[in-house]
PDB file of C-alpha atoms in Angstrom:
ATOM      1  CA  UNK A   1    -161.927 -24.839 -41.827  1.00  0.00           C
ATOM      2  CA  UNK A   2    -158.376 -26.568 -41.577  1.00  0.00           C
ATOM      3  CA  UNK A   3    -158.862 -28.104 -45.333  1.00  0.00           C
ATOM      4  CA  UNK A   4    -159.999 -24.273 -46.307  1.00  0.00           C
ATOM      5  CA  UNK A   5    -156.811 -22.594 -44.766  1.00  0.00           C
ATOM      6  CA  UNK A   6    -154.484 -25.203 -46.180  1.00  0.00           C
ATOM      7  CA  UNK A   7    -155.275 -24.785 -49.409  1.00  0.00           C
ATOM      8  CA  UNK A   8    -155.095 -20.727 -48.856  1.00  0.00           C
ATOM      9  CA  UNK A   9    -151.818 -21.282 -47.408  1.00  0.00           C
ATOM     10  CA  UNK A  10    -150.918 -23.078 -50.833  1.00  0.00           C
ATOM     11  CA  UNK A  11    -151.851 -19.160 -52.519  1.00  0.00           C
ATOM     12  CA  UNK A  12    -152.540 -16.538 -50.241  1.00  0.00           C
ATOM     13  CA  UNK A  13    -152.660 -14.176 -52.476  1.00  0.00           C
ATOM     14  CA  UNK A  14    -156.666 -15.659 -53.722  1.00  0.00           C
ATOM     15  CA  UNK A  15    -159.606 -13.823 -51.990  1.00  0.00           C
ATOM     16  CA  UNK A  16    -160.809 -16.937 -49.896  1.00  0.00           C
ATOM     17  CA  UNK A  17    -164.188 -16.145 -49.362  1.00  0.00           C
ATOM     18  CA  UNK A  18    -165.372 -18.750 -47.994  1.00  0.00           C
ATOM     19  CA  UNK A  19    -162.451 -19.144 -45.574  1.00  0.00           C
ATOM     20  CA  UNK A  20    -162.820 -15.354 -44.535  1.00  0.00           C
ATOM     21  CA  UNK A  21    -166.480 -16.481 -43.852  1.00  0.00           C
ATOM     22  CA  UNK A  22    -165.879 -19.434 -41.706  1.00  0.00           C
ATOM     23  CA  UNK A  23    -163.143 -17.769 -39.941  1.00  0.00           C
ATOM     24  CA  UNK A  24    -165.859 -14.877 -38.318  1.00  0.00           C
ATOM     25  CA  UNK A  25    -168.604 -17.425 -37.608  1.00  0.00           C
ATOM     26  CA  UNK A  26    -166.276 -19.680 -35.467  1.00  0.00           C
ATOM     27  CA  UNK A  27    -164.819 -16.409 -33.979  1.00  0.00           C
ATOM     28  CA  UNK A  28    -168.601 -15.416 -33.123  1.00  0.00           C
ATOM     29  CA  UNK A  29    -169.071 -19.030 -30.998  1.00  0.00           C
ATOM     30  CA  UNK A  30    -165.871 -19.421 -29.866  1.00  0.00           C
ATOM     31  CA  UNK A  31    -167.123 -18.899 -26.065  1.00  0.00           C
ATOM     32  CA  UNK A  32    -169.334 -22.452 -26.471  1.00  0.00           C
ATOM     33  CA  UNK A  33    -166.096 -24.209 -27.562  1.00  0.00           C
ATOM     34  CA  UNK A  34    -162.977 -22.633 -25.813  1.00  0.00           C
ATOM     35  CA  UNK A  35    -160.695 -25.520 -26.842  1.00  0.00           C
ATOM     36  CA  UNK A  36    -161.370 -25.669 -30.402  1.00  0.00           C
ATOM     37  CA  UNK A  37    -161.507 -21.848 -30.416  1.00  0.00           C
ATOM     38  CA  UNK A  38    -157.936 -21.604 -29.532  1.00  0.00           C
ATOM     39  CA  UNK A  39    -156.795 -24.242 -32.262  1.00  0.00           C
ATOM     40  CA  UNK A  40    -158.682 -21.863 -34.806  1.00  0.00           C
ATOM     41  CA  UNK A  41    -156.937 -18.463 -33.113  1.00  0.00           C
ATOM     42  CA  UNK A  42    -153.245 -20.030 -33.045  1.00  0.00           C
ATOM     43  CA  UNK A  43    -153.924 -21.722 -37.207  1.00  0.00           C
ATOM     44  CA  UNK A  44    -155.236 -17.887 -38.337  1.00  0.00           C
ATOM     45  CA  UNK A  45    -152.434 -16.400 -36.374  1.00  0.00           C
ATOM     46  CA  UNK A  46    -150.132 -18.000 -37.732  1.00  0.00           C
ATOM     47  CA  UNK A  47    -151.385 -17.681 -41.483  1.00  0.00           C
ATOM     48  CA  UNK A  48    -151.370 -13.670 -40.819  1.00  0.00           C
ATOM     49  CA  UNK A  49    -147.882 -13.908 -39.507  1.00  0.00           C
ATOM     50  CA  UNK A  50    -146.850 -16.198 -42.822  1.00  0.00           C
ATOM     51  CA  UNK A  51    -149.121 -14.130 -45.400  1.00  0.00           C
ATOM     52  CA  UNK A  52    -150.426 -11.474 -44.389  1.00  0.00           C
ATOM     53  CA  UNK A  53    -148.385  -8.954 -46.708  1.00  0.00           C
ATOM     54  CA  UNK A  54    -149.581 -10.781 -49.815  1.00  0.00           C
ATOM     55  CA  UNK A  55    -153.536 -11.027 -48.869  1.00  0.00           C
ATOM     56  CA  UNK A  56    -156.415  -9.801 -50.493  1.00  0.00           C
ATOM     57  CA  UNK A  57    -157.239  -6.926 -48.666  1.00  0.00           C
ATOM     58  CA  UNK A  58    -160.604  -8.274 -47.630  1.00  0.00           C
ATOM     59  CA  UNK A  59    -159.560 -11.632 -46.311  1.00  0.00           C
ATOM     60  CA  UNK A  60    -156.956  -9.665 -44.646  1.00  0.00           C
ATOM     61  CA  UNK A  61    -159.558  -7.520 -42.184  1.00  0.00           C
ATOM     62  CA  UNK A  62    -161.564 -10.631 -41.987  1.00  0.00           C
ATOM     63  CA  UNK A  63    -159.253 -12.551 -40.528  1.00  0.00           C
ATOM     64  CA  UNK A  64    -158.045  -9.773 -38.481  1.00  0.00           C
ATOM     65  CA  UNK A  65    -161.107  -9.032 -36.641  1.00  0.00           C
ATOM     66  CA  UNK A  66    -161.595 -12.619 -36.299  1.00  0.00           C
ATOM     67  CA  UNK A  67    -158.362 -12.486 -34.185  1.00  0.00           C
ATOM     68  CA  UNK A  68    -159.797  -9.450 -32.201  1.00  0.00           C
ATOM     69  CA  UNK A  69    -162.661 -11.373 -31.684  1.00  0.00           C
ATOM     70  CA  UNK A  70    -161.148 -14.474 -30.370  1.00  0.00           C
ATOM     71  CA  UNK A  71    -158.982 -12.693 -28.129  1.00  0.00           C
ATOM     72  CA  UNK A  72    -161.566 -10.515 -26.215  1.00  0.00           C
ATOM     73  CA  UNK A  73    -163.017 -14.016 -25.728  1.00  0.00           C
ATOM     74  CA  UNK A  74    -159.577 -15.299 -24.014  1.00  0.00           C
ATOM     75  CA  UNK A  75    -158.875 -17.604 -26.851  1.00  0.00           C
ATOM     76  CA  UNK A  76    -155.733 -16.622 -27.380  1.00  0.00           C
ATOM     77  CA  UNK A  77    -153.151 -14.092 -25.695  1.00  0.00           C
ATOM     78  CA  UNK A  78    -151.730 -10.429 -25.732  1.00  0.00           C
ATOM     79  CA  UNK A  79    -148.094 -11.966 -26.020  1.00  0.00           C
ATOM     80  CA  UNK A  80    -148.870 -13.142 -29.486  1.00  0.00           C
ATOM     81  CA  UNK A  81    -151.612 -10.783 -31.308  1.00  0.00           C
ATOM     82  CA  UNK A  82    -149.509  -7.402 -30.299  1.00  0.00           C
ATOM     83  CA  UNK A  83    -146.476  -8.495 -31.405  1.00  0.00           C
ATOM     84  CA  UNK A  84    -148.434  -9.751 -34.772  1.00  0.00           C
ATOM     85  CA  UNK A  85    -150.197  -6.858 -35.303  1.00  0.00           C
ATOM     86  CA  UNK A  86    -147.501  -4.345 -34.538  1.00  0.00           C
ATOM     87  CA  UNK A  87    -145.459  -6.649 -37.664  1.00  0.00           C
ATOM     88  CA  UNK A  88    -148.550  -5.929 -39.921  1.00  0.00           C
ATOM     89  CA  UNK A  89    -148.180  -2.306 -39.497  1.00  0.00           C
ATOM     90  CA  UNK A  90    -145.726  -2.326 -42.551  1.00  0.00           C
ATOM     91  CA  UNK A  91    -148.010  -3.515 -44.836  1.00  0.00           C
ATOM     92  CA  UNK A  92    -149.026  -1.260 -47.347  1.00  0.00           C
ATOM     93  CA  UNK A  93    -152.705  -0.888 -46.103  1.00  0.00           C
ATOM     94  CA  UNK A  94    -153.265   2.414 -44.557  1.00  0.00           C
ATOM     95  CA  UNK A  95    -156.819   1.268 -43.709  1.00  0.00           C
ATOM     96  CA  UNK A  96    -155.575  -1.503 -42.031  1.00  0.00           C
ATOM     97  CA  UNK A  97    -152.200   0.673 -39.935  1.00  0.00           C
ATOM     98  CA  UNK A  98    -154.653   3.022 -38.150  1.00  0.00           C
ATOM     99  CA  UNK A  99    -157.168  -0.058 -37.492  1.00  0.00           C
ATOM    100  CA  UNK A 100    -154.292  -2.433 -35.470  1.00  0.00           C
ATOM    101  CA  UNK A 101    -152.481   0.855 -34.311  1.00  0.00           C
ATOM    102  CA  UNK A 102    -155.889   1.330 -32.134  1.00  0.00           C
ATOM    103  CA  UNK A 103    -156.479  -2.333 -31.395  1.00  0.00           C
ATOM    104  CA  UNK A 104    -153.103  -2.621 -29.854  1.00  0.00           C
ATOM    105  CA  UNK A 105    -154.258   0.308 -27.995  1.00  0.00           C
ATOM    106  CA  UNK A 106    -157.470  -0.571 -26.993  1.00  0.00           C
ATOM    107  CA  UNK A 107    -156.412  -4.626 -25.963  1.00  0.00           C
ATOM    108  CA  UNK A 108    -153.599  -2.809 -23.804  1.00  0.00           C
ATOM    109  CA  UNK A 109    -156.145  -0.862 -22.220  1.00  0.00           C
ATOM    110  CA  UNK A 110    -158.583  -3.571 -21.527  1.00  0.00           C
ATOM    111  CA  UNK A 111    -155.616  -5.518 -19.907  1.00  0.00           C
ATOM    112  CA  UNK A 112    -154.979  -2.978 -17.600  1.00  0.00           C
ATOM    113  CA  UNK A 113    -158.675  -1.619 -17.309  1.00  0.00           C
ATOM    114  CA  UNK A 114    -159.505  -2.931 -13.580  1.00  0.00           C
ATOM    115  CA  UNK A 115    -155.974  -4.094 -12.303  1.00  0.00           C
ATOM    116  CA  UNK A 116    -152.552  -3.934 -13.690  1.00  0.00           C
ATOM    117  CA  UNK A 117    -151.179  -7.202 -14.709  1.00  0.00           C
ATOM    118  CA  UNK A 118    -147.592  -6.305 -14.231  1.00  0.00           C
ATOM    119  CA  UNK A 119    -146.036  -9.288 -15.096  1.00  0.00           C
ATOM    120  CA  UNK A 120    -147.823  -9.644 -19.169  1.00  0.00           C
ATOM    121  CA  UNK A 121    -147.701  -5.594 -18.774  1.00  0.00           C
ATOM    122  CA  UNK A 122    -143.551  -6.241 -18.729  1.00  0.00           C
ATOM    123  CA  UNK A 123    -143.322  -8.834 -21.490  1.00  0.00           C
ATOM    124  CA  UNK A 124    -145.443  -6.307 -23.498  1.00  0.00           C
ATOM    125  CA  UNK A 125    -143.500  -3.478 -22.953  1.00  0.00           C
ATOM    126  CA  UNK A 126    -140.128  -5.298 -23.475  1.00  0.00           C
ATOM    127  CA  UNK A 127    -141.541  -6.273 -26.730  1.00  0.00           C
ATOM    128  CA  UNK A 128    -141.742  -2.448 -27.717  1.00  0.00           C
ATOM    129  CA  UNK A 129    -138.724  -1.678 -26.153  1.00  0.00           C
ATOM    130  CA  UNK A 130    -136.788  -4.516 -28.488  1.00  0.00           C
ATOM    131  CA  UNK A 131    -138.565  -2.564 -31.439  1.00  0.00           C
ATOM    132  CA  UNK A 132    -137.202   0.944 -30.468  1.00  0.00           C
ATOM    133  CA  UNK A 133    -133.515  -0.683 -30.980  1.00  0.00           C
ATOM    134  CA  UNK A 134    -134.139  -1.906 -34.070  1.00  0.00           C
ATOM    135  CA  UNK A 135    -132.383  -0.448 -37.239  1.00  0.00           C
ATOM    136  CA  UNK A 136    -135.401  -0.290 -38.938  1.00  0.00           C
ATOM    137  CA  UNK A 137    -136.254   3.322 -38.753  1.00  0.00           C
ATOM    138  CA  UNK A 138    -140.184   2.539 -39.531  1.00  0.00           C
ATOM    139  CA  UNK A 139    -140.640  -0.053 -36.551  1.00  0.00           C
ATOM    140  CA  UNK A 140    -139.187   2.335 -34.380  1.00  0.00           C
ATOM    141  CA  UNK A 141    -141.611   4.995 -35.520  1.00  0.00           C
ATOM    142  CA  UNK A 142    -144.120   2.667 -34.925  1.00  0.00           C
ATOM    143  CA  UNK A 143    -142.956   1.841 -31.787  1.00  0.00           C
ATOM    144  CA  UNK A 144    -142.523   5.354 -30.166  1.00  0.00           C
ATOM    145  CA  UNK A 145    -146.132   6.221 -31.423  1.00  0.00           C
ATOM    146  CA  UNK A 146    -147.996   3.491 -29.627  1.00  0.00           C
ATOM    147  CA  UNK A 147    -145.778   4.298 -26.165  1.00  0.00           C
ATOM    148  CA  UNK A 148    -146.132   8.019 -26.310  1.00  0.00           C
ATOM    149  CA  UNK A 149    -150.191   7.263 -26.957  1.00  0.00           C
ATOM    150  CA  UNK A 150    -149.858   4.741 -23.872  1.00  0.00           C
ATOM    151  CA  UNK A 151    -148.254   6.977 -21.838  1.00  0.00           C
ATOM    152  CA  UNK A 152    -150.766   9.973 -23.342  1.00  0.00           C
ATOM    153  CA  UNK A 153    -153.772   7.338 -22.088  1.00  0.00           C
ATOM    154  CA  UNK A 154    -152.462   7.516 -18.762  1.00  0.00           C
ATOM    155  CA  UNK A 155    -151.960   3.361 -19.552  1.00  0.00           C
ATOM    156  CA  UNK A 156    -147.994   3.333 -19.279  1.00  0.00           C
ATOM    157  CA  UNK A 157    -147.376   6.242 -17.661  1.00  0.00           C
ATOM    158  CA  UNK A 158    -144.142   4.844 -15.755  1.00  0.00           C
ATOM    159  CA  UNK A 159    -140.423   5.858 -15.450  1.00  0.00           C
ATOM    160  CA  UNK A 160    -139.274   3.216 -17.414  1.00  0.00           C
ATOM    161  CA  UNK A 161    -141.416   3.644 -20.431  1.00  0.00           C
ATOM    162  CA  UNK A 162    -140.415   7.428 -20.554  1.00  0.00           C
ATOM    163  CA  UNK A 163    -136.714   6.706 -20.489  1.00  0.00           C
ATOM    164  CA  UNK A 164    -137.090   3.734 -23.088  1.00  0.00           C
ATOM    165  CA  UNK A 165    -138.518   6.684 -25.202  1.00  0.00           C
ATOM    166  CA  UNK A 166    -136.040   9.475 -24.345  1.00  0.00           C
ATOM    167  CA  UNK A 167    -133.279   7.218 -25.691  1.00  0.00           C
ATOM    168  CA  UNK A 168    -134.674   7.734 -29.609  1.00  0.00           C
ATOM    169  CA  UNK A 169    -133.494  11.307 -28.565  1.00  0.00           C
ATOM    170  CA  UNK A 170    -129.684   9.820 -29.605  1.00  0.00           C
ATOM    171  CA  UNK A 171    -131.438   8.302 -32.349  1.00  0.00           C
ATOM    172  CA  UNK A 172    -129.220   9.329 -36.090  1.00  0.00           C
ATOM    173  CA  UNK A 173    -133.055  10.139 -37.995  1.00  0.00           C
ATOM    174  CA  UNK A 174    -133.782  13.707 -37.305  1.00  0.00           C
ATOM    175  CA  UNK A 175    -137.947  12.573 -37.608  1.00  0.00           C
ATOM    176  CA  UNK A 176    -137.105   9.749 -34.861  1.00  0.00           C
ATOM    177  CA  UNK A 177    -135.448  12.358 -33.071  1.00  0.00           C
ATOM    178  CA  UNK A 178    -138.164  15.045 -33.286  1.00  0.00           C
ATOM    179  CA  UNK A 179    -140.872  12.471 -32.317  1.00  0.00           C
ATOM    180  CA  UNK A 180    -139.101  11.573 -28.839  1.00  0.00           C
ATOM    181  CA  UNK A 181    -138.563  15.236 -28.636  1.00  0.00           C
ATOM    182  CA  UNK A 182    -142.081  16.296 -28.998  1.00  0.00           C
ATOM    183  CA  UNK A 183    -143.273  13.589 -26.226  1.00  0.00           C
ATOM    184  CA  UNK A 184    -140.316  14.600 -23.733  1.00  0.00           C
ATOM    185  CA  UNK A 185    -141.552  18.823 -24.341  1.00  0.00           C
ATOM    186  CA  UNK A 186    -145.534  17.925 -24.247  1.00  0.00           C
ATOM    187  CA  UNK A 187    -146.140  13.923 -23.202  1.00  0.00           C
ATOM    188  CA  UNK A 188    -150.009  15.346 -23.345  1.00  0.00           C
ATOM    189  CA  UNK A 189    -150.354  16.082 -26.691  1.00  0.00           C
ATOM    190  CA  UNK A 190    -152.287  14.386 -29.355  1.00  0.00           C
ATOM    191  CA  UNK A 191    -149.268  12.450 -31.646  1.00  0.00           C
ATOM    192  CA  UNK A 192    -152.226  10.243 -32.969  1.00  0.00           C
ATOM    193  CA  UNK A 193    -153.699  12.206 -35.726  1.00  0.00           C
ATOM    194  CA  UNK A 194    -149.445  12.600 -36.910  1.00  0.00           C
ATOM    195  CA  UNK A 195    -149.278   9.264 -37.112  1.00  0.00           C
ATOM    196  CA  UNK A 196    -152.329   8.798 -39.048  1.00  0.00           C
ATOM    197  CA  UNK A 197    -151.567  10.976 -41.769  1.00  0.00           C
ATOM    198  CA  UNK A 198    -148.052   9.797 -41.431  1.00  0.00           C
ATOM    199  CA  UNK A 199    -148.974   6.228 -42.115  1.00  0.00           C
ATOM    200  CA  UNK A 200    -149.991   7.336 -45.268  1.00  0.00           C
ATOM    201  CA  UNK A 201    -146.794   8.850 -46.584  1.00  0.00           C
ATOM    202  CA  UNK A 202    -144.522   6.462 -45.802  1.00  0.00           C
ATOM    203  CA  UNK A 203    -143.227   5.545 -49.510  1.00  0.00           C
ATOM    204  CA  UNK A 204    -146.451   3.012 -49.779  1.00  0.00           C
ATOM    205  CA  UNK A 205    -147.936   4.043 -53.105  1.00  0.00           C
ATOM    206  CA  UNK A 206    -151.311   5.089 -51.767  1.00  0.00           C
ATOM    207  CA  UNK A 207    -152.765   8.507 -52.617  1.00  0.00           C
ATOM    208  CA  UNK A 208    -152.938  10.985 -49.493  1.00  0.00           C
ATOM    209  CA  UNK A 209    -155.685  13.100 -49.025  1.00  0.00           C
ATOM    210  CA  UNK A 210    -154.567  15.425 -46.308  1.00  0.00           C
ATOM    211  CA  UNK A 211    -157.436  17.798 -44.632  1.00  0.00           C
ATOM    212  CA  UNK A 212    -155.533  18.780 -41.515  1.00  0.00           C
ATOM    213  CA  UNK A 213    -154.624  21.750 -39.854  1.00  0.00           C
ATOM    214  CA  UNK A 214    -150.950  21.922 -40.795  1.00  0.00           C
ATOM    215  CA  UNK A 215    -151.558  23.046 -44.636  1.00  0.00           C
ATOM    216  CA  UNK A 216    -154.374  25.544 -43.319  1.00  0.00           C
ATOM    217  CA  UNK A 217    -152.498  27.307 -40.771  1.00  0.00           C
ATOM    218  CA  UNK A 218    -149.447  27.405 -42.549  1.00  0.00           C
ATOM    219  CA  UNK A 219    -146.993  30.038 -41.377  1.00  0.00           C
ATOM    220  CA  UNK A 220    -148.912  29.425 -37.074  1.00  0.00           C
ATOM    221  CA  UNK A 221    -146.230  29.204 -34.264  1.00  0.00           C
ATOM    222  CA  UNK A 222    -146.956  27.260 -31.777  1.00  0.00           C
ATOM    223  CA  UNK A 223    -144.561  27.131 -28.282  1.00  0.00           C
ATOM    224  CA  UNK A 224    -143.930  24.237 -26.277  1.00  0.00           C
ATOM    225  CA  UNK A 225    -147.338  24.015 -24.206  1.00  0.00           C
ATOM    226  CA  UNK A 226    -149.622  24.282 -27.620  1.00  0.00           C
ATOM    227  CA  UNK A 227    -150.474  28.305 -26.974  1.00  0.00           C
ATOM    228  CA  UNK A 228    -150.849  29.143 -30.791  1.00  0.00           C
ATOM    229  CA  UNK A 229    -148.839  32.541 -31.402  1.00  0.00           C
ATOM    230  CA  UNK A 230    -151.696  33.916 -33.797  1.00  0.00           C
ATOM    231  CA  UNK A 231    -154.084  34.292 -31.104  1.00  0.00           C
ATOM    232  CA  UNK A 232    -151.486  36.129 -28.796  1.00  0.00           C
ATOM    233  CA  UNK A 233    -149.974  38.254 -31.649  1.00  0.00           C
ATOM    234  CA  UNK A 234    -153.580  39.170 -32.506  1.00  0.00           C
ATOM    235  CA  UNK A 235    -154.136  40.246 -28.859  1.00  0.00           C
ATOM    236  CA  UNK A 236    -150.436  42.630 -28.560  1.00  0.00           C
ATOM    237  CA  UNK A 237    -151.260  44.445 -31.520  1.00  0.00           C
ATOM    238  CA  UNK A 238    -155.393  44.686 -31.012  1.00  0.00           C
ATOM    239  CA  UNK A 239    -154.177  48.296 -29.655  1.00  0.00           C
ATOM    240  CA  UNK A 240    -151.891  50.586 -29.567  1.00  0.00           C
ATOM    241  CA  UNK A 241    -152.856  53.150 -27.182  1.00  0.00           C
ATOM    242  CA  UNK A 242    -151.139  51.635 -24.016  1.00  0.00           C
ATOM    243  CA  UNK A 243    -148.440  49.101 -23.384  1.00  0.00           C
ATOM    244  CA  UNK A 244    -150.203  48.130 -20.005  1.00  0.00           C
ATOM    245  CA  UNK A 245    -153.322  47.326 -22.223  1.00  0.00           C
ATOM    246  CA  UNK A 246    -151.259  45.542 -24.410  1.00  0.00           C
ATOM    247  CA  UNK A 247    -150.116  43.420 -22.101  1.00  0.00           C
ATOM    248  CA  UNK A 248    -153.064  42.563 -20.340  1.00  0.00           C
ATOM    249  CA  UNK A 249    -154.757  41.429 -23.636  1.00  0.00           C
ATOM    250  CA  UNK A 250    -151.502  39.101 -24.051  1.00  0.00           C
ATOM    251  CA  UNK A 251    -152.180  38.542 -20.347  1.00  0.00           C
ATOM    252  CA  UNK A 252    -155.957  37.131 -20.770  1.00  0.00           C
ATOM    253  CA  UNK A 253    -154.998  35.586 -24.563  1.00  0.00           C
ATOM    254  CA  UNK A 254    -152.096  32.899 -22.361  1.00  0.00           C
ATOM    255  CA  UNK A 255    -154.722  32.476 -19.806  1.00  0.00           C
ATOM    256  CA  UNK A 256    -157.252  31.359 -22.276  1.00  0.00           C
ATOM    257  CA  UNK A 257    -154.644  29.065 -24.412  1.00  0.00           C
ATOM    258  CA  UNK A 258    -153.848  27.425 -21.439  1.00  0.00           C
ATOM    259  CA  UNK A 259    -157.236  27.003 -19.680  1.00  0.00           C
ATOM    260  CA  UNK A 260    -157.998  25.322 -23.303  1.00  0.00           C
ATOM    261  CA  UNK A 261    -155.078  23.408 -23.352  1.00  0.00           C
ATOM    262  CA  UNK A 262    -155.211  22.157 -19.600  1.00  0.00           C
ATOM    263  CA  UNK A 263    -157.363  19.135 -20.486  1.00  0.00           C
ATOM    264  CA  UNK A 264    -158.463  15.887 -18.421  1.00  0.00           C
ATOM    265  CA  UNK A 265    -159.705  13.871 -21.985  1.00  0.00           C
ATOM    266  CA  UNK A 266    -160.520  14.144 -25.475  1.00  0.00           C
ATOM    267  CA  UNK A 267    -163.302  14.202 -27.362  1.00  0.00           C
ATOM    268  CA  UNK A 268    -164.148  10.624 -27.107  1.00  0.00           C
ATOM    269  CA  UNK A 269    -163.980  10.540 -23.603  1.00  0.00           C
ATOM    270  CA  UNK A 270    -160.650   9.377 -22.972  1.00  0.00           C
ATOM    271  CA  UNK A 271    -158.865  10.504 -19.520  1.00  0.00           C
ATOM    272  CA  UNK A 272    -155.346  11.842 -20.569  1.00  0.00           C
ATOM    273  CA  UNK A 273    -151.889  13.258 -19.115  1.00  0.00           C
ATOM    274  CA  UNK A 274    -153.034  16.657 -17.896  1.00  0.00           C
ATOM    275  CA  UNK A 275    -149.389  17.402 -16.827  1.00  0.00           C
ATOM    276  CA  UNK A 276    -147.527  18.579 -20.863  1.00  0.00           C
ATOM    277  CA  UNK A 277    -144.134  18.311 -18.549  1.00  0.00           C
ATOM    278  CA  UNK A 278    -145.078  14.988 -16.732  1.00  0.00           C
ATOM    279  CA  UNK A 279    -142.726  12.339 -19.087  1.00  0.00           C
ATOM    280  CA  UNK A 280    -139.532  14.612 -18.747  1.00  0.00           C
ATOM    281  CA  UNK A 281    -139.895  14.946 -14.933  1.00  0.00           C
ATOM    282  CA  UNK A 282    -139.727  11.192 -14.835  1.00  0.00           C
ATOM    283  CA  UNK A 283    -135.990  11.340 -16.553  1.00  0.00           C
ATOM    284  CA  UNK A 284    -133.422   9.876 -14.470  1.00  0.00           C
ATOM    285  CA  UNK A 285    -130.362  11.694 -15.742  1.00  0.00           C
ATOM    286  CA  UNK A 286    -132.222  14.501 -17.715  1.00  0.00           C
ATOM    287  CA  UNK A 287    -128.857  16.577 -18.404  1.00  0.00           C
TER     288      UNK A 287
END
C-alpha cells in the first residue's frame, strides 16, 4: 500500500487502480487492526489534502469513502476529515460536492447522535466559523449552507451558531447576503436542494440539468413562512358574490399553507426546526 501511494503521489493525476482497490479492502478490516488502520487513514488523508483537485475522478470517491469508512470505525477523527472534506468542496466535481456536503452532515450528526460532545462540537464549529470570515466568497457559501442545514437538523441549533450566521448579513455579496437572510426569515426551510443545484453553477464547466420548481412556477410569490400566493390568490378570486366569502376562502387557503408548512421532518425521516422564526429569536442585538 505505502509503495502504491508513493508512486501515485509521484502523478496523481493516473487512475491508480490498484491503489483505489487496496485502499477499500484495508478500510473494510480496519476494526481487526486499529493501529495500522490509522497509519493508512492519516497517509490517504493526507494524499486527498495534497491531490485531490488533480485526481481521476474514480480514485477520487474511492479514496473518499475509504476515509468515511475508516472514520465510522474510529480510525481517524472529525477534526481532520471535516475540515478536508469541506476543502474538497471546490473541486470541480458536482458528484462529489453534494456527496461530502452530506457526509459532513451525517458524521456531525453521528457525533452528536446520543450525547453532545461539546468540547470536538466547539473545535468543529470554530472551524466553520473561521470559513465564514474568509474572503473567499465560495467557502463562505459553503460554510453558511452546512450551518443553516445543522441548525435546520435540529444538530446546532444554539445562539452562537445563529449569530456566527447573522453576521454574513454585513457580508458585501448580495447572494451571501440573501442566504443569511433567508435562514434568519425561515431557519426551517429546506436550503439543501439550493445548494445542490447551486453547486452546479458555480463557474465549474459542468452542464446543469435543472428540473426544479423555480423554472416551473415561474412568476409564484411566496411570503416569508413558505404560504405560496397562487393558492391564496386562487382562493380571493374563486368568487365574487361576497367579500365575507372571499375572505373565508383566503381564511381556510392560510390555514391549509400553514398546517402544510408546520412540519416536524422531511421526507426521509429527519426531525427538523418546526419553529420558521426560531434562529432570529436567538439574536442577541437583533436591531
Amino acid at each position: 500500500f505505502i509503495s502504491l501511494l508513493s508512486a501515485a503521489r509521484l502523478q496523481p493525476s493516473l487512475t491508480h487502480e490498484r491503489l483505489g482497490e487496496l485502499a477499500n479492502f484495508m478500510a473494510s478490516v480496519a476494526s481487526g487492526y486499529p493501529k495500522d488502520s490509522q497509519s493508512v487513514a492519516s497517509e490517504i488523508a493526507a494524499f486527498l489534502d495534497e491531490s485531490a483537485p488533480v485526481m481521476q475522478p474514480v480514485l477520487r470517491k474511492q479514496l473518499v469513502r475509504s476515509i468515511s469508512v475508516l472514520r465510522s470505525k474510529g480510525a481517524i477523527e472529525l477534526t481532520v476529515t471535516v475540515p478536508l472534506f469541506f476543502r474538497m468542496l471546490s473541486i470541480r466535481d458536482k458528484a462529489l460536492r453534494v456527496s461530502l456536503h452530506s457526509q459532513i452532515i451525517a458524521d456531525i450528526k453521528s457525533l452528536n447522535q446520543k450525547h453532545k460532545n461539546e468540547q470536538l462540537n466547539r473545535k468543529l464549529q470554530t472551524f466553520l466559523f473561521q470559513m465564514i470570515q474568509e474572503n473567499d466568497e465560495l467557502l463562505v457559501k459553503r460554510a453558511l449552507h452546512l450551518l443553516s442545514e445543522l441548525f435546520r437538523r435540529r444538530i446546532w441549533n444554539d445562539e452562537r451558531t445563529v449569530n456566527v450566521i447573522s453576521l454574513a448579513c454585513f457580508h458585501d455579496s448580495a447572494s451571501i447576503f440573501l442566504i443569511a437572510a433567508r435562514f434568519l426569515l425561515g431557519s426551517n426551510q429546506n436550503l439543501d436542494s439550493e445548494y445542490q443545484a447551486e453547486s452546479g453553477s458555480e463557474s465549474d464547466g459542468e452542464e446543469e440539468t435543472e428540473s426544479g420548481k423555480g423554472k416551473k412556477n415561474k412568476g409564484l410569490k411566496f411570503d416569508s413562512s413558505g404560504i405560496e400566493g397562487k393558492a391564496m390568490w386562487e382562493a380571493f378570486h374563486k368568487t365574487s358574490k361576497k367579500s365575507t366569502r372571499k375572505k373565508k376562502r383566503v381564511e381556510r387557503a392560510i390555514a391549509k399553507a400553514q398546517k402544510k408548512s408546520a412540519f416536524h421532518s422531511d421526507s426521509n425521516g429527519v426531525e427538523l426546526e418546526d419553529n420558521p422564526f426560531a434562529a432570529i429569536m436567538m439574536l442577541h442585538d437583533p436591531q
